[in-house]
Amino acid sequence: MRKSLWLWVLLILLAILVLGLIFGGWRKGTKIGAPTPEPAAWSASRTA
């Protein structure tokens, strides 16, 4: 059971890291795909 617990912890950390990279790419405007106007509004609200 302890091994599966560590597996879940690593899986969650990996998911958080991937989400962070995705949102970080969106804010920088380097995300692969068509750019959307939402990231600009998000970055403006976060810096304000």
Coordinates of C-alpha atoms in Angstrom, one line a residue:
M1 CA 0.0 0.0 0.0
R2 CA 2.9 2.4 0.7
K3 CA 4.3 1.9 -2.8
S4 CA 0.9 2.7 -4.4
L5 CA 0.7 5.8 -2.1
W6 CA 4.1 7.1 -3.5
L7 CA 2.9 6.3 -7.0
W8 CA -0.2 8.5 -6.5
V9 CA 2.0 11.3 -5.0
L10 CA 4.3 11.2 -8.0
L11 CA 1.4 11.1 -10.4
I12 CA -0.2 14.2 -8.8
L13 CA 3.1 16.1 -8.8
L14 CA 3.6 15.2 -12.4
A15 CA 0.1 16.5 -13.3
I16 CA 0.7 19.7 -11.4
L17 CA 4.0 20.2 -13.2
V18 CA 2.4 19.6 -16.6
L19 CA -0.5 22.0 -15.9
G20 CA 2.1 24.6 -14.7
L21 CA 4.0 24.3 -18.0
I22 CA 0.8 24.5 -20.0
F23 CA -0.5 27.6 -18.3
G24 CA 3.0 29.1 -18.2
G25 CA 3.2 28.6 -22.0
W26 CA -0.2 30.2 -22.4
R27 CA 0.8 33.3 -20.5
K28 CA 4.0 33.6 -22.5
G29 CA 2.1 33.1 -25.7
T30 CA 4.3 30.1 -26.7
K31 CA 1.6 27.4 -26.5
I32 CA 1.3 25.2 -29.5
G33 CA -1.9 25.8 -31.4
A34 CA -4.1 28.8 -32.1
P35 CA -3.7 31.6 -29.6
T36 CA -6.8 32.6 -27.7
P37 CA -7.6 36.0 -26.2
E38 CA -8.1 34.5 -22.7
P39 CA -4.5 34.3 -21.7
A40 CA -4.0 38.1 -22.2
A41 CA -6.9 38.8 -19.9
W42 CA -5.6 36.3 -17.3
S43 CA -2.1 37.9 -17.3
A44 CA -3.6 41.4 -17.1
S45 CA -5.7 40.3 -14.1
R46 CA -2.8 38.6 -12.4
T47 CA -0.4 41.5 -12.7
A48 CA -3.1 44.1 -11.7

